[in-house]
Tab-separated table of C-alpha atoms and ligand atoms in Angstrom:
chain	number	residue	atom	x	y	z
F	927	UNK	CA	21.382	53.119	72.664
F	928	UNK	CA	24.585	51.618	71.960
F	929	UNK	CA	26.047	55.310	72.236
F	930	UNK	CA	25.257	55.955	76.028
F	931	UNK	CA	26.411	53.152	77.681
F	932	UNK	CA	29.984	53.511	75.747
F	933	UNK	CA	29.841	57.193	77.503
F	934	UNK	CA	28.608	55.484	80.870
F	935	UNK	CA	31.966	52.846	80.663
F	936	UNK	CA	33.835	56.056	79.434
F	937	UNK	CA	32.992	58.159	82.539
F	938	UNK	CA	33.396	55.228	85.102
F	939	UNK	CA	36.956	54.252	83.624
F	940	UNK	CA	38.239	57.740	83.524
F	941	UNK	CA	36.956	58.514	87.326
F	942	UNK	CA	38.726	55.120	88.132
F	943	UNK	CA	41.376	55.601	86.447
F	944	UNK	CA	41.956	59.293	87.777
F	945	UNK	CA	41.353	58.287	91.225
F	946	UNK	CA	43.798	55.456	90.754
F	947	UNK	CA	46.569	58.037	89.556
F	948	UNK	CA	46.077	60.355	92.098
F	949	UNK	CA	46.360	57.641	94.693
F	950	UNK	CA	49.518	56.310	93.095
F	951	UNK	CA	51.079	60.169	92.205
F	952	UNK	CA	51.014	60.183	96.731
F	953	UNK	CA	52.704	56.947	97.275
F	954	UNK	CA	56.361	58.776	97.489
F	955	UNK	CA	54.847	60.434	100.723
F	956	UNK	CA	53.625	59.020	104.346
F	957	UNK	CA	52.299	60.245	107.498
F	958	UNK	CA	54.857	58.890	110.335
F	959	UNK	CA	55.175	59.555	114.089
F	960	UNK	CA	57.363	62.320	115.548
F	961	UNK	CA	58.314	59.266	117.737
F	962	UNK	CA	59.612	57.277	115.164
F	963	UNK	CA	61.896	60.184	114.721
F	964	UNK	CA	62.987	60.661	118.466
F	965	UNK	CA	61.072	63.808	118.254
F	966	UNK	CA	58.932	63.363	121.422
F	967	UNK	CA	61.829	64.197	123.833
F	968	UNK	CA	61.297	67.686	124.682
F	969	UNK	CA	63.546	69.895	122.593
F	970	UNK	CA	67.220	70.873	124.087
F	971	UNK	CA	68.084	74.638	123.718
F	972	UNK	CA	71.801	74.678	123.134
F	973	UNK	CA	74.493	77.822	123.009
F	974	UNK	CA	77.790	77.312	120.898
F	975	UNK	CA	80.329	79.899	121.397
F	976	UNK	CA	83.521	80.164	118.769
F	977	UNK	CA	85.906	82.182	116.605
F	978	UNK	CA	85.801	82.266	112.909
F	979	UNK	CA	88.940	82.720	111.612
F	980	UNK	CA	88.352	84.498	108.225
F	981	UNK	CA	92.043	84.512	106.236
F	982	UNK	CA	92.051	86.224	103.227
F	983	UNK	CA	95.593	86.248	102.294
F	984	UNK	CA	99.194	84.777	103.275
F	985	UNK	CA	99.904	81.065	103.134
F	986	UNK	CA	97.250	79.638	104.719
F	987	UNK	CA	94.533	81.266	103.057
F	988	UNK	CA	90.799	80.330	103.693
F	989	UNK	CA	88.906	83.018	101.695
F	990	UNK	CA	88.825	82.674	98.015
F	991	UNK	CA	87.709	85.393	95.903
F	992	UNK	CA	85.652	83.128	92.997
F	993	UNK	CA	83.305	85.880	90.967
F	994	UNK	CA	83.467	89.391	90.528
F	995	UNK	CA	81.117	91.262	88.381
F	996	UNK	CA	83.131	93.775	85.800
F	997	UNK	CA	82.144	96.916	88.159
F	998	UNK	CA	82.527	95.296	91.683
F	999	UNK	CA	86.151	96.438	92.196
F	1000	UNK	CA	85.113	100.098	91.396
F	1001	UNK	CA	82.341	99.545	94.005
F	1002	UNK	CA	83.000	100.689	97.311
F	1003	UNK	CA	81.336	98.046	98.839
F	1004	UNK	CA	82.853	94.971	95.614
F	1005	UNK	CA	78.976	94.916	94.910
F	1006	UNK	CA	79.373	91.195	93.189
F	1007	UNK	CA	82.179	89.875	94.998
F	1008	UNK	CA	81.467	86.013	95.784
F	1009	UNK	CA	83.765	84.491	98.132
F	1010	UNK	CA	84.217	80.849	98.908
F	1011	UNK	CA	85.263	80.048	102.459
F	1012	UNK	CA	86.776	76.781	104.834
F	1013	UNK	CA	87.658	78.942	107.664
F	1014	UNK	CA	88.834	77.378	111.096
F	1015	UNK	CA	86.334	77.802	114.243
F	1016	UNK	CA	88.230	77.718	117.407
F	1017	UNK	CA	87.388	77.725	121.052
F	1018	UNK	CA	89.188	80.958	121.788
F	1019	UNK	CA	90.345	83.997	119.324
F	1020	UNK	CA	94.067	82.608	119.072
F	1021	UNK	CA	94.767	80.425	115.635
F	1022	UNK	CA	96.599	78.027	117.892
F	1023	UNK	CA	93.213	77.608	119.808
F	1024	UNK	CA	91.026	74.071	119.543
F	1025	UNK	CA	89.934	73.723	116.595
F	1026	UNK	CA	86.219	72.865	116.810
F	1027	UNK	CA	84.791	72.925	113.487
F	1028	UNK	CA	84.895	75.098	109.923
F	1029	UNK	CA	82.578	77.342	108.234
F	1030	UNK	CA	82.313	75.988	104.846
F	1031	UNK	CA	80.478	77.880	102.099
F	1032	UNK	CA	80.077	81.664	100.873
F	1033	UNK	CA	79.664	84.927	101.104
F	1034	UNK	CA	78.889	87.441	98.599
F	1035	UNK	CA	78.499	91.229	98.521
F	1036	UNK	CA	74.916	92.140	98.564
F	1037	UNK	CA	74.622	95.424	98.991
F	1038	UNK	CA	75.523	98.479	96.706
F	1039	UNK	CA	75.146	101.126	100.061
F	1040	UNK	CA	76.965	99.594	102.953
F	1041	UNK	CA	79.398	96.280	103.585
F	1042	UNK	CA	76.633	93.783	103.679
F	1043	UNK	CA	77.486	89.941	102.754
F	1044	UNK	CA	75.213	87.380	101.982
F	1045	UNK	CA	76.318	84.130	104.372
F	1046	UNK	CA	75.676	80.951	102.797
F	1047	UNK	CA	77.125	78.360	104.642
F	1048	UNK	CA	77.199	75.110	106.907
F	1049	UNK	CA	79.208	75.121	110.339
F	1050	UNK	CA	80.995	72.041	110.435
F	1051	UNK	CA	81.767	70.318	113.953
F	1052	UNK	CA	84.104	68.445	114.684
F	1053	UNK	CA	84.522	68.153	118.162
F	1054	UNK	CA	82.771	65.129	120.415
F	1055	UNK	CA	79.317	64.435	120.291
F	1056	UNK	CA	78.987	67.383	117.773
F	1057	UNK	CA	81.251	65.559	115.037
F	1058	UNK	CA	80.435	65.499	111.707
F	1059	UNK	CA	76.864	67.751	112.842
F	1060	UNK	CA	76.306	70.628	110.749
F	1061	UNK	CA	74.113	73.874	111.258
F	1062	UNK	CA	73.213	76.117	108.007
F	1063	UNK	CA	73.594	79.853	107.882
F	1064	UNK	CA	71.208	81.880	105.151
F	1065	UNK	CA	71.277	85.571	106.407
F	1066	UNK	CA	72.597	88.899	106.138
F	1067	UNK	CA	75.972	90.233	107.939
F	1068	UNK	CA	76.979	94.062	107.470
F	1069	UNK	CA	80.074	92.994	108.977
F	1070	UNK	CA	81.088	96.962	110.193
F	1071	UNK	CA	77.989	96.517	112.326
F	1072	UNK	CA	78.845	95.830	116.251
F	1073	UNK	CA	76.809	92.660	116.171
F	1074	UNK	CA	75.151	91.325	113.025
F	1075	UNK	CA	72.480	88.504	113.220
F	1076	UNK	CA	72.013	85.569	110.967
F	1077	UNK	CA	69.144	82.850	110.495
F	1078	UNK	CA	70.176	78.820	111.700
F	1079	UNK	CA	67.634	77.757	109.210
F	1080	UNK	CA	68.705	73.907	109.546
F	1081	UNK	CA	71.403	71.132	110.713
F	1082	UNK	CA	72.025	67.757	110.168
F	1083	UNK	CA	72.938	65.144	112.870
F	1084	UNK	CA	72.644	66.129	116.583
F	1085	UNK	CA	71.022	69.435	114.916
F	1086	UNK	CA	68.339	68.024	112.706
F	1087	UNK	CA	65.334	70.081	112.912
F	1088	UNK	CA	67.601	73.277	114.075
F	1089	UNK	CA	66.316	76.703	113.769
F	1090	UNK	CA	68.473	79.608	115.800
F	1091	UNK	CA	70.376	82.169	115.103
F	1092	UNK	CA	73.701	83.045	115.353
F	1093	UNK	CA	75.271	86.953	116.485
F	1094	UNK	CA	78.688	87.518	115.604
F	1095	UNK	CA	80.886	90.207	116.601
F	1096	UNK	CA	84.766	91.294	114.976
F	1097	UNK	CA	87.246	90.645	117.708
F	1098	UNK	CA	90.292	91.649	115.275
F	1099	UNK	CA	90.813	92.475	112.071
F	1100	UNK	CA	94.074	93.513	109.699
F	1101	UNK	CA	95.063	93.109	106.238
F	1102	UNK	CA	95.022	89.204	106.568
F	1103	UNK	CA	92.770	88.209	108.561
F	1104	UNK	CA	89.554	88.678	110.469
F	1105	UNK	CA	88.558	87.210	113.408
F	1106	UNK	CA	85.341	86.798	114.579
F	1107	UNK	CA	82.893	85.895	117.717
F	1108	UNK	CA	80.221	84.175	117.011
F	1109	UNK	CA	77.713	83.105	119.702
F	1110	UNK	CA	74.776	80.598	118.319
F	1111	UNK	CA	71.678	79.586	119.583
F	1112	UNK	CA	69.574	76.862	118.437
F	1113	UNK	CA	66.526	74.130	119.424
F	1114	UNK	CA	67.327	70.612	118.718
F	1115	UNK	CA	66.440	67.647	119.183
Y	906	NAG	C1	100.231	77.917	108.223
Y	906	NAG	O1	99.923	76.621	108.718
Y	906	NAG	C2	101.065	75.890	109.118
Y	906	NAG	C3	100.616	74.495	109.478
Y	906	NAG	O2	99.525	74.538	110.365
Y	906	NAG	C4	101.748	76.628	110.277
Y	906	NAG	O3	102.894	75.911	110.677
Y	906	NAG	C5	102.121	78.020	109.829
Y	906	NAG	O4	102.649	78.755	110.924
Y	906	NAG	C6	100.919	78.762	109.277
Y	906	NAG	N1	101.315	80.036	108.706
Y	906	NAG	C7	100.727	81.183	109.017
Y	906	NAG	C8	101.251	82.398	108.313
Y	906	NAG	O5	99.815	81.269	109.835
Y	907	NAG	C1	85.259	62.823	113.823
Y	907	NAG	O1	84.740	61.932	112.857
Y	907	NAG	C2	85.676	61.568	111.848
Y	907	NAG	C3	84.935	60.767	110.778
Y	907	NAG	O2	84.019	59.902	111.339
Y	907	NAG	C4	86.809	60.801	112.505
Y	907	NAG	O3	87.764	60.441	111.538
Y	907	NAG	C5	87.466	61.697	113.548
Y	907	NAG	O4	88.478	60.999	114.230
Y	907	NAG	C6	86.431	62.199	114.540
Y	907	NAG	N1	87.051	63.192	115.405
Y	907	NAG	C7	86.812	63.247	116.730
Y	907	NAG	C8	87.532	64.329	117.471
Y	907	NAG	O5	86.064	62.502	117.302
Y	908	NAG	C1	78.451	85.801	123.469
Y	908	NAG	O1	78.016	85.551	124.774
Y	908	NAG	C2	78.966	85.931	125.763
Y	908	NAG	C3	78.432	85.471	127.099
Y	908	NAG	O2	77.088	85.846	127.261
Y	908	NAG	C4	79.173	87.437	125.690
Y	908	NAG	O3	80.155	87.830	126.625
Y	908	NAG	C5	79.655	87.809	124.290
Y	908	NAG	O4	79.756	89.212	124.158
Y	908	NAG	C6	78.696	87.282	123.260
Y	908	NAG	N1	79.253	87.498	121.943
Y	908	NAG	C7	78.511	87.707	120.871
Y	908	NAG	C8	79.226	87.792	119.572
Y	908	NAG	O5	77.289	87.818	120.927
């Protein structure tokens, strides 16, 4: 019969064909060695220890206000605010101090019962071997806590593969500007 062996071609192209496409729909991923990546030296833990230097105001502003919602300035914590930052990170809490890196990103009011910001931001460094090396930040600060703890969930350069955290503590605060320690652990490579 002329009929089945038409379906017997049928069924053998399509099973070639599929396994050909599923084959081909792989080829944009590999299996390589953590070697090939330097990734079989043991990792390094590393502590960084700086001030953010959060300026809201004056000439020399760093802190943006970018989005409110229509309620957040009747909200007593600016539910909605989103803020877009490029504050300084220095070695000590002085704004004359060594500049080491910035924080560049946001933060945005998250919380309708307490001051609690969404960070979403890189670290920046800018300092030595650490140049042009970036960490991420994706966590939650209630910045009138004593210490408040964020996620490292990444880096680039020196800190690919990162994952830390960072605790930050207010060293000073006034109608301009906030300063804040920030101590931050992470494994690297
Ligand atoms: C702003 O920055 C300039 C240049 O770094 C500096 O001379 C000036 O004192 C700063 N102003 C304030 C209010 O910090
Ligand atoms: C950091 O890297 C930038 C760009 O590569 C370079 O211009 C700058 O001089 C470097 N700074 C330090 C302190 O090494
Ligand atoms: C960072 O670590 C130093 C030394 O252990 C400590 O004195 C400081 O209180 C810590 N600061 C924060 C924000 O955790």
């Amino acid at each position: 019969m002329a009929n089945s062996s038409s379906l017997v071609f049928l069924f053998f192209f399509f099973f070639f064909y599929s396994t050909l496409a599923t084959a081909k729909t792989h080829r944009f991923v590999r299996s390589i060695s953590p070697s090939s990546l330097g990734l079989d030296k043991p990792q390094k833990l590393s502590q960084l220890h700086f001030f953010f230097h959060d300026v809201v105001g004056g000439t020399n502003q760093t802190a943006v206000r970018v989005a409110a919602a229509p309620s957040t300035d009747k909200s007593p914590t600016q539910f909605g605010a989103v803020v877009m930052i490029d504050d300084p990170l220095t070695e000590s809490p002085e704004s004359w101090s060594k500049v080491v890196g910035r924080a560049q990103g946001m933060y945005a009011s998250a919380s309708q019962t307490e001051l609690g910001f969404l960070m979403t931001l890189s670290f920046v460094f800018t300092q030595g071997e650490f140049n042009g090396s970036t960490l991420s930040v994706l966590g939650r600060n209630t910045v009138l806590s004593a210490v408040r703890e964020m996620p490292i969930v990444g880096g680039s350069g020196v800190f690919r593969f990162a994952t830390g955290y960072a605790q930050a503590k207010t060293h000073s605060i006034d109608a301009l500007e906030a300063i804040v320690e920030y101590n931050v652990s992470v494994f690297h490579y």
